Amino acid sequence: MSTRDWRPKYLQLAEELRRQILSGQLAAGTALPSETELADHWDLSRTSVRNAIRMLRDWGLVRAEQGRGTYVRAPRQRVRRRNTERYQWEKDRALLSEEDRRREGGAEHDTGLSVDDLKFHAEYAEQGADEGLAEAFGVEVGTKLLRRTYWTSSRHESAPLSFSHSYLPLDVISSNPDLLDASKEPWPGGTQHQLSTVGVEVDRIVDEIRARPPSPDEAELLEIDSGVSVLTVRKTSIDNDGRVVEVADVVFPGDRTELVYTNKLKRWKT
Amino acid sequence: MSTRDWRPKYLQLAEELRRQILSGQLAAGTALPSETELADHWDLSRTSVRNAIRMLRDWGLVRAEQGRGTYVRAPRQRVRRRNTERYQWEKDRALLSEEDRRREGGAEHDTGLSVDDLKFHAEYAEQGADEGLAEAFGVEVGTKLLRRTYWTSSRHESAPLSFSHSYLPLDVISSNPDLLDASKEPWPGGTQHQLSTVGVEVDRIVDEIRARPPSPDEAELLEIDSGVSVLTVRKTSIDNDGRVVEVADVVFPGDRTELVYTNKLKRWKT
DNA sequence: GAGTGGTCTAGACCACTGT
DNA sequence: CAGTGGTCTAGACCACTCC
């Protein structure tokens, strides 16, 4: 450098490392030089090096692992979830034969990955509605709900693509005992078909989208640092009678997810 | 404390300050004790105090201002934007008389604030389409566009509620010179009415939603720290002929925005 | 000029991971 | 065990704001 650089040194280091990562010079999955090495090579204190690395973590470019090293994260391939089309597609599919429903799952619809590339986990438990859920369902606090926890991940990456809790009122689904059995998952046809077995037709689905910092649990599970936000979707399914039949809270890693909604407008009268 | 606390000290301090902020003990707008004061009272080094404050900043609870102090941010009132309904409402309104259109603006529809509470800014400029915009519009790179920059803020807070760039192809709008005149803003009836003056009816609007760290410019403008994510919406409006007539990139502060989409499903045949 | 947050140093000990 | 990142100290100087 011929002229002096007025930016703080830790930022210069952060941007140089960023450049190396984006150019592929530091490939995904490889370790950064250790903090002491960087401090030596750049003639900086370890504090300043850590400051630079914190930038890279906030940018979602690297991930630090205690005792092991700091690793370049996989390139940010965003998963597009086209929810408007997805929900209608799920509804149409609920009327098909089991064979047809088995043919393709919802996660593949989002990711373009085949079923062999995906891992799927489900856990069921019963719980009473807390204040937030009671309000979402329009029922009394303590009303019994089935809580279903899902996570889906690619076989090529350990971090889940999404993580969700889905809640169903027990009194809506109790007439079909299969719906209480987690071992039936992944259920061909998804939630809308499950609800159809107890006579429920979903009329509309409202999605509320937010971004917030991850809880420590979420950061670990999604393999993101606490500086990277999560995208959350509160999905509320309402049946033909205006009754809330499912509430789901879905959490996505904010830096690798894209949600798409298509809003069709009514034609003007000509 | 009777038993030893195993958490790092900076985290204990961060959580204590968080508690005080959420309980109202440290009110919005007030300054935190200075870093040296906190270090003295808690018997910590200034480094550890700064580490704690960094947590609070990432959580969006405080904002540091160089040379002045660290201030508690306004309570996180989320602005709900119900886009599905908003877009249809805008379309319906485009057919009304000017008097009726003047009565209420789009931002009020989102926030519940009256027009007196809102400040509005617009800037117009012409530019050629870069690669990303050319792809979004389905036109050649360099095609002339009108770029309109908007920001809307509440009179009670300096930080904008949102910030956006909207792009219109010049050849679509050139037949109405008023559309090139920024001084006509805020335009009663919004973009859909503007387009209606050149014979365009919007058929559908596709929203693509992402979360990412803010650029330094955005962080300053939205008065958030670099640890707080922004929510971005790429809004694409398509007319009756399938032509892309507007592309807008809207940026929201991630910790105070909620986007809502209502997905109406087709009834099963009975 | 006094006080604030921003940058930076040169150490130290710890918890955790690998071998 | 050596090496890594996580926590922590006790200083220092700077840029900035306000009086």
Short mmCIF file of N, CA, C and O in Angstrom, two decimals, chain B residues 82-166:
data_model
loop_
_atom_site.label_atom_id
_atom_site.label_comp_id
_atom_site.label_asym_id
_atom_site.label_seq_id
_atom_site.Cartn_x
_atom_site.Cartn_y
_atom_site.Cartn_z
N ARG B 82 -49.70 -5.66 6.13
CA ARG B 82 -50.52 -6.74 5.57
C ARG B 82 -50.53 -6.60 4.06
O ARG B 82 -51.41 -5.96 3.49
N ASN B 83 -49.53 -7.17 3.41
CA ASN B 83 -49.33 -6.88 2.00
C ASN B 83 -50.43 -7.42 1.11
O ASN B 83 -50.83 -6.76 0.15
N THR B 84 -50.94 -8.60 1.40
CA THR B 84 -51.99 -9.16 0.55
C THR B 84 -53.16 -8.18 0.44
O THR B 84 -53.61 -7.83 -0.66
N GLU B 85 -53.63 -7.74 1.60
CA GLU B 85 -54.76 -6.82 1.62
C GLU B 85 -54.36 -5.44 1.09
O GLU B 85 -55.12 -4.78 0.39
N ARG B 86 -53.14 -5.04 1.42
CA ARG B 86 -52.68 -3.72 1.00
C ARG B 86 -52.68 -3.58 -0.51
O ARG B 86 -53.12 -2.56 -1.06
N TYR B 87 -52.19 -4.59 -1.20
CA TYR B 87 -52.06 -4.48 -2.65
C TYR B 87 -53.46 -4.40 -3.30
O TYR B 87 -53.69 -3.63 -4.23
N GLN B 88 -54.39 -5.22 -2.81
CA GLN B 88 -55.74 -5.19 -3.37
C GLN B 88 -56.41 -3.85 -3.07
O GLN B 88 -57.08 -3.27 -3.93
N TRP B 89 -56.17 -3.35 -1.85
CA TRP B 89 -56.75 -2.08 -1.44
C TRP B 89 -56.22 -0.95 -2.31
O TRP B 89 -56.96 -0.08 -2.76
N GLU B 90 -54.92 -1.00 -2.62
CA GLU B 90 -54.35 0.00 -3.52
C GLU B 90 -54.97 -0.07 -4.90
O GLU B 90 -55.21 0.95 -5.55
N LYS B 91 -55.22 -1.30 -5.32
CA LYS B 91 -55.78 -1.45 -6.67
C LYS B 91 -57.21 -0.90 -6.73
O LYS B 91 -57.57 -0.18 -7.66
N ASP B 92 -57.99 -1.24 -5.71
CA ASP B 92 -59.36 -0.73 -5.66
C ASP B 92 -59.37 0.79 -5.65
O ASP B 92 -60.21 1.44 -6.27
N ARG B 93 -58.42 1.35 -4.91
CA ARG B 93 -58.40 2.78 -4.72
C ARG B 93 -58.01 3.54 -5.99
O ARG B 93 -58.34 4.72 -6.14
N ALA B 94 -57.29 2.86 -6.88
CA ALA B 94 -56.83 3.54 -8.09
C ALA B 94 -58.00 3.99 -8.96
O ALA B 94 -57.85 4.87 -9.81
N LEU B 95 -59.18 3.40 -8.73
CA LEU B 95 -60.35 3.78 -9.54
C LEU B 95 -61.15 4.92 -8.92
O LEU B 95 -62.10 5.41 -9.53
N LEU B 96 -60.78 5.34 -7.71
CA LEU B 96 -61.56 6.38 -7.03
C LEU B 96 -61.21 7.77 -7.55
O LEU B 96 -60.22 7.97 -8.25
N SER B 97 -62.01 8.75 -7.15
CA SER B 97 -61.74 10.14 -7.49
C SER B 97 -60.51 10.62 -6.72
O SER B 97 -60.13 10.03 -5.71
N GLU B 98 -59.91 11.69 -7.21
CA GLU B 98 -58.72 12.20 -6.54
C GLU B 98 -59.02 12.56 -5.09
O GLU B 98 -58.23 12.30 -4.20
N GLU B 99 -60.18 13.15 -4.88
CA GLU B 99 -60.55 13.53 -3.52
C GLU B 99 -60.56 12.33 -2.59
O GLU B 99 -60.01 12.36 -1.48
N ASP B 100 -61.15 11.24 -3.06
CA ASP B 100 -61.19 10.04 -2.24
C ASP B 100 -59.80 9.45 -2.04
O ASP B 100 -59.48 8.95 -0.96
N ARG B 101 -58.99 9.51 -3.08
CA ARG B 101 -57.64 8.95 -2.97
C ARG B 101 -56.79 9.75 -1.99
O ARG B 101 -55.95 9.20 -1.29
N ARG B 102 -57.04 11.08 -1.95
CA ARG B 102 -56.25 11.91 -1.05
C ARG B 102 -56.50 11.58 0.41
O ARG B 102 -55.68 11.88 1.27
N ARG B 103 -57.67 11.02 0.65
CA ARG B 103 -58.11 10.90 2.03
C ARG B 103 -57.17 10.07 2.90
O ARG B 103 -57.05 10.26 4.08
N GLU B 104 -56.53 9.09 2.31
CA GLU B 104 -55.69 8.19 3.12
C GLU B 104 -54.55 7.68 2.28
O GLU B 104 -54.73 7.33 1.12
N GLY B 105 -53.36 7.63 2.86
CA GLY B 105 -52.20 7.12 2.14
C GLY B 105 -51.86 5.71 2.54
O GLY B 105 -52.36 5.20 3.54
N GLY B 106 -50.98 5.10 1.77
CA GLY B 106 -50.64 3.70 2.02
C GLY B 106 -49.95 3.47 3.34
O GLY B 106 -50.20 2.48 4.02
N ALA B 107 -49.09 4.38 3.72
CA ALA B 107 -48.33 4.17 4.95
C ALA B 107 -49.27 4.13 6.17
O ALA B 107 -49.04 3.39 7.11
N GLU B 108 -50.32 4.94 6.11
CA GLU B 108 -51.25 4.92 7.23
C GLU B 108 -51.95 3.59 7.33
O GLU B 108 -52.27 3.10 8.41
N HIS B 109 -52.21 3.00 6.16
CA HIS B 109 -52.84 1.70 6.12
C HIS B 109 -52.01 0.67 6.89
O HIS B 109 -52.54 -0.20 7.57
N ASP B 110 -50.69 0.81 6.84
CA ASP B 110 -49.82 -0.12 7.55
C ASP B 110 -49.74 0.15 9.04
O ASP B 110 -49.74 -0.76 9.85
N THR B 111 -49.60 1.41 9.36
CA THR B 111 -49.14 1.73 10.70
C THR B 111 -50.25 2.12 11.65
O THR B 111 -50.07 2.09 12.85
N GLY B 112 -51.39 2.50 11.11
CA GLY B 112 -52.43 3.02 11.98
C GLY B 112 -52.18 4.45 12.40
O GLY B 112 -52.95 5.01 13.17
N LEU B 113 -51.10 5.05 11.89
CA LEU B 113 -50.83 6.43 12.24
C LEU B 113 -51.58 7.35 11.28
O LEU B 113 -51.86 6.98 10.15
N SER B 114 -51.90 8.55 11.73
CA SER B 114 -52.58 9.49 10.85
C SER B 114 -51.55 10.21 9.99
O SER B 114 -50.36 10.18 10.25
N VAL B 115 -52.02 10.88 8.96
CA VAL B 115 -51.13 11.51 8.00
C VAL B 115 -50.28 12.60 8.67
O VAL B 115 -49.16 12.88 8.26
N ASP B 116 -50.78 13.17 9.74
CA ASP B 116 -50.03 14.21 10.43
C ASP B 116 -48.81 13.64 11.14
O ASP B 116 -47.88 14.37 11.49
N ASP B 117 -48.84 12.35 11.43
CA ASP B 117 -47.74 11.73 12.16
C ASP B 117 -46.62 11.26 11.25
O ASP B 117 -45.59 10.81 11.72
N LEU B 118 -46.86 11.35 9.93
CA LEU B 118 -45.90 10.75 9.01
C LEU B 118 -45.15 11.79 8.20
O LEU B 118 -45.72 12.77 7.74
N LYS B 119 -43.87 11.52 8.04
CA LYS B 119 -43.07 12.31 7.11
C LYS B 119 -42.75 11.43 5.92
O LYS B 119 -42.58 10.23 6.04
N PHE B 120 -42.66 12.08 4.77
CA PHE B 120 -42.53 11.32 3.54
C PHE B 120 -41.51 12.02 2.65
O PHE B 120 -41.55 13.23 2.49
N HIS B 121 -40.60 11.26 2.09
CA HIS B 121 -39.61 11.83 1.17
C HIS B 121 -39.55 11.01 -0.11
O HIS B 121 -39.66 9.79 -0.07
N ALA B 122 -39.35 11.70 -1.22
CA ALA B 122 -39.20 11.00 -2.49
C ALA B 122 -38.12 11.70 -3.32
O ALA B 122 -37.98 12.92 -3.29
N GLU B 123 -37.35 10.90 -4.03
CA GLU B 123 -36.36 11.42 -4.96
C GLU B 123 -36.43 10.62 -6.25
O GLU B 123 -36.51 9.39 -6.20
N TYR B 124 -36.39 11.31 -7.38
CA TYR B 124 -36.45 10.62 -8.68
C TYR B 124 -35.13 10.77 -9.41
O TYR B 124 -34.46 11.79 -9.31
N ALA B 125 -34.76 9.75 -10.14
CA ALA B 125 -33.59 9.84 -11.03
C ALA B 125 -33.75 8.80 -12.13
O ALA B 125 -34.44 7.80 -11.95
N GLU B 126 -33.10 9.07 -13.27
CA GLU B 126 -33.11 8.07 -14.33
C GLU B 126 -31.83 7.27 -14.28
O GLU B 126 -30.78 7.79 -13.93
N GLN B 127 -31.93 5.99 -14.60
CA GLN B 127 -30.71 5.18 -14.66
C GLN B 127 -30.93 4.01 -15.62
O GLN B 127 -32.07 3.62 -15.89
N GLY B 128 -29.84 3.46 -16.09
CA GLY B 128 -29.92 2.27 -16.93
C GLY B 128 -30.03 1.03 -16.06
O GLY B 128 -29.54 1.01 -14.94
N ALA B 129 -30.68 -0.01 -16.59
CA ALA B 129 -30.85 -1.24 -15.83
C ALA B 129 -29.52 -1.97 -15.70
O ALA B 129 -28.83 -2.20 -16.69
N ASP B 130 -29.14 -2.31 -14.46
CA ASP B 130 -27.97 -3.18 -14.30
C ASP B 130 -28.42 -4.62 -14.53
O ASP B 130 -29.57 -4.89 -14.86
N GLU B 131 -27.50 -5.54 -14.33
CA GLU B 131 -27.80 -6.92 -14.66
C GLU B 131 -28.98 -7.47 -13.87
O GLU B 131 -29.90 -8.09 -14.42
N GLY B 132 -28.98 -7.19 -12.57
CA GLY B 132 -30.05 -7.72 -11.72
C GLY B 132 -31.41 -7.16 -12.12
O GLY B 132 -32.40 -7.90 -12.21
N LEU B 133 -31.48 -5.86 -12.37
CA LEU B 133 -32.76 -5.25 -12.75
C LEU B 133 -33.18 -5.69 -14.14
O LEU B 133 -34.38 -5.91 -14.39
N ALA B 134 -32.22 -5.82 -15.03
CA ALA B 134 -32.55 -6.27 -16.38
C ALA B 134 -33.21 -7.64 -16.33
O ALA B 134 -34.21 -7.90 -17.01
N GLU B 135 -32.68 -8.51 -15.47
CA GLU B 135 -33.26 -9.84 -15.35
C GLU B 135 -34.66 -9.76 -14.73
O GLU B 135 -35.58 -10.44 -15.18
N ALA B 136 -34.80 -8.89 -13.72
CA ALA B 136 -36.10 -8.78 -13.05
C ALA B 136 -37.17 -8.28 -14.02
O ALA B 136 -38.33 -8.72 -13.98
N PHE B 137 -36.79 -7.35 -14.90
CA PHE B 137 -37.77 -6.78 -15.83
C PHE B 137 -37.88 -7.62 -17.11
O PHE B 137 -38.82 -7.44 -17.88
N GLY B 138 -36.90 -8.48 -17.35
CA GLY B 138 -36.88 -9.20 -18.60
C GLY B 138 -36.56 -8.30 -19.78
O GLY B 138 -37.15 -8.42 -20.85
N VAL B 139 -35.63 -7.35 -19.56
CA VAL B 139 -35.23 -6.44 -20.63
C VAL B 139 -33.71 -6.49 -20.77
O VAL B 139 -33.03 -7.21 -20.02
N GLU B 140 -33.17 -5.72 -21.69
CA GLU B 140 -31.73 -5.70 -21.90
C GLU B 140 -31.04 -4.82 -20.87
O GLU B 140 -31.62 -3.82 -20.40
N VAL B 141 -29.82 -5.19 -20.54
CA VAL B 141 -29.01 -4.35 -19.66
C VAL B 141 -28.89 -2.96 -20.29
O VAL B 141 -28.67 -2.85 -21.50
N GLY B 142 -29.07 -1.92 -19.48
CA GLY B 142 -28.96 -0.56 -19.98
C GLY B 142 -30.29 0.06 -20.34
O GLY B 142 -30.34 1.28 -20.58
N THR B 143 -31.36 -0.72 -20.38
CA THR B 143 -32.69 -0.15 -20.65
C THR B 143 -32.98 0.96 -19.64
O THR B 143 -32.70 0.82 -18.46
N LYS B 144 -33.54 2.05 -20.13
CA LYS B 144 -33.73 3.20 -19.25
C LYS B 144 -34.86 3.00 -18.25
O LYS B 144 -35.98 2.60 -18.62
N LEU B 145 -34.56 3.28 -17.00
CA LEU B 145 -35.54 3.15 -15.92
C LEU B 145 -35.63 4.45 -15.15
O LEU B 145 -34.69 5.23 -15.10
N LEU B 146 -36.80 4.67 -14.56
CA LEU B 146 -36.93 5.73 -13.57
C LEU B 146 -36.72 5.10 -12.20
O LEU B 146 -37.41 4.13 -11.84
N ARG B 147 -35.74 5.62 -11.46
CA ARG B 147 -35.53 5.11 -10.10
C ARG B 147 -36.12 6.11 -9.10
O ARG B 147 -35.80 7.29 -9.12
N ARG B 148 -37.00 5.60 -8.27
CA ARG B 148 -37.64 6.47 -7.27
C ARG B 148 -37.23 5.97 -5.89
O ARG B 148 -37.37 4.79 -5.58
N THR B 149 -36.71 6.88 -5.07
CA THR B 149 -36.25 6.52 -3.73
C THR B 149 -37.21 7.12 -2.72
O THR B 149 -37.50 8.32 -2.77
N TYR B 150 -37.71 6.28 -1.83
CA TYR B 150 -38.68 6.75 -0.84
C TYR B 150 -38.21 6.44 0.56
O TYR B 150 -37.63 5.39 0.80
N TRP B 151 -38.49 7.33 1.49
CA TRP B 151 -38.48 6.90 2.87
C TRP B 151 -39.58 7.57 3.66
O TRP B 151 -39.92 8.71 3.43
N THR B 152 -40.13 6.81 4.54
CA THR B 152 -41.26 7.24 5.34
C THR B 152 -40.88 7.09 6.80
O THR B 152 -40.34 6.07 7.20
N SER B 153 -41.18 8.12 7.59
CA SER B 153 -40.88 7.98 9.00
C SER B 153 -41.98 8.62 9.83
O SER B 153 -42.74 9.45 9.35
N SER B 154 -42.04 8.18 11.05
CA SER B 154 -42.97 8.77 12.01
C SER B 154 -42.38 10.08 12.53
O SER B 154 -41.17 10.23 12.62
N ARG B 155 -43.24 11.04 12.83
CA ARG B 155 -42.72 12.29 13.37
C ARG B 155 -42.12 12.10 14.76
O ARG B 155 -41.37 12.94 15.23
N HIS B 156 -42.49 11.02 15.41
CA HIS B 156 -42.04 10.81 16.78
C HIS B 156 -40.68 10.13 16.85
O HIS B 156 -40.05 10.06 17.88
N GLU B 157 -40.24 9.58 15.73
CA GLU B 157 -38.94 8.90 15.69
C GLU B 157 -38.22 9.35 14.44
O GLU B 157 -38.83 9.49 13.39
N SER B 158 -36.93 9.53 14.56
CA SER B 158 -36.20 9.96 13.38
C SER B 158 -35.98 8.80 12.42
O SER B 158 -35.88 8.99 11.22
N ALA B 159 -35.89 7.58 12.94
CA ALA B 159 -35.58 6.45 12.07
C ALA B 159 -36.74 6.13 11.14
O ALA B 159 -37.89 6.08 11.58
N PRO B 160 -36.47 5.92 9.86
CA PRO B 160 -37.55 5.60 8.94
C PRO B 160 -38.19 4.25 9.27
O PRO B 160 -37.56 3.36 9.83
N LEU B 161 -39.46 4.15 8.94
CA LEU B 161 -40.17 2.88 9.07
C LEU B 161 -39.78 1.94 7.94
O LEU B 161 -39.80 0.73 8.08
N SER B 162 -39.46 2.54 6.81
CA SER B 162 -38.99 1.74 5.68
C SER B 162 -38.27 2.66 4.72
O SER B 162 -38.34 3.88 4.80
N PHE B 163 -37.59 2.02 3.81
CA PHE B 163 -36.75 2.71 2.86
C PHE B 163 -36.82 1.89 1.59
O PHE B 163 -36.72 0.67 1.64
N SER B 164 -37.06 2.54 0.46
CA SER B 164 -37.23 1.72 -0.73
C SER B 164 -36.74 2.40 -2.00
O SER B 164 -36.70 3.63 -2.10
N HIS B 165 -36.37 1.57 -2.95
CA HIS B 165 -36.12 2.00 -4.31
C HIS B 165 -37.17 1.33 -5.18
O HIS B 165 -37.36 0.12 -5.11
N SER B 166 -37.83 2.15 -5.99
CA SER B 166 -38.82 1.62 -6.92
C SER B 166 -38.37 1.94 -8.33
O SER B 166 -37.91 3.06 -8.60
#
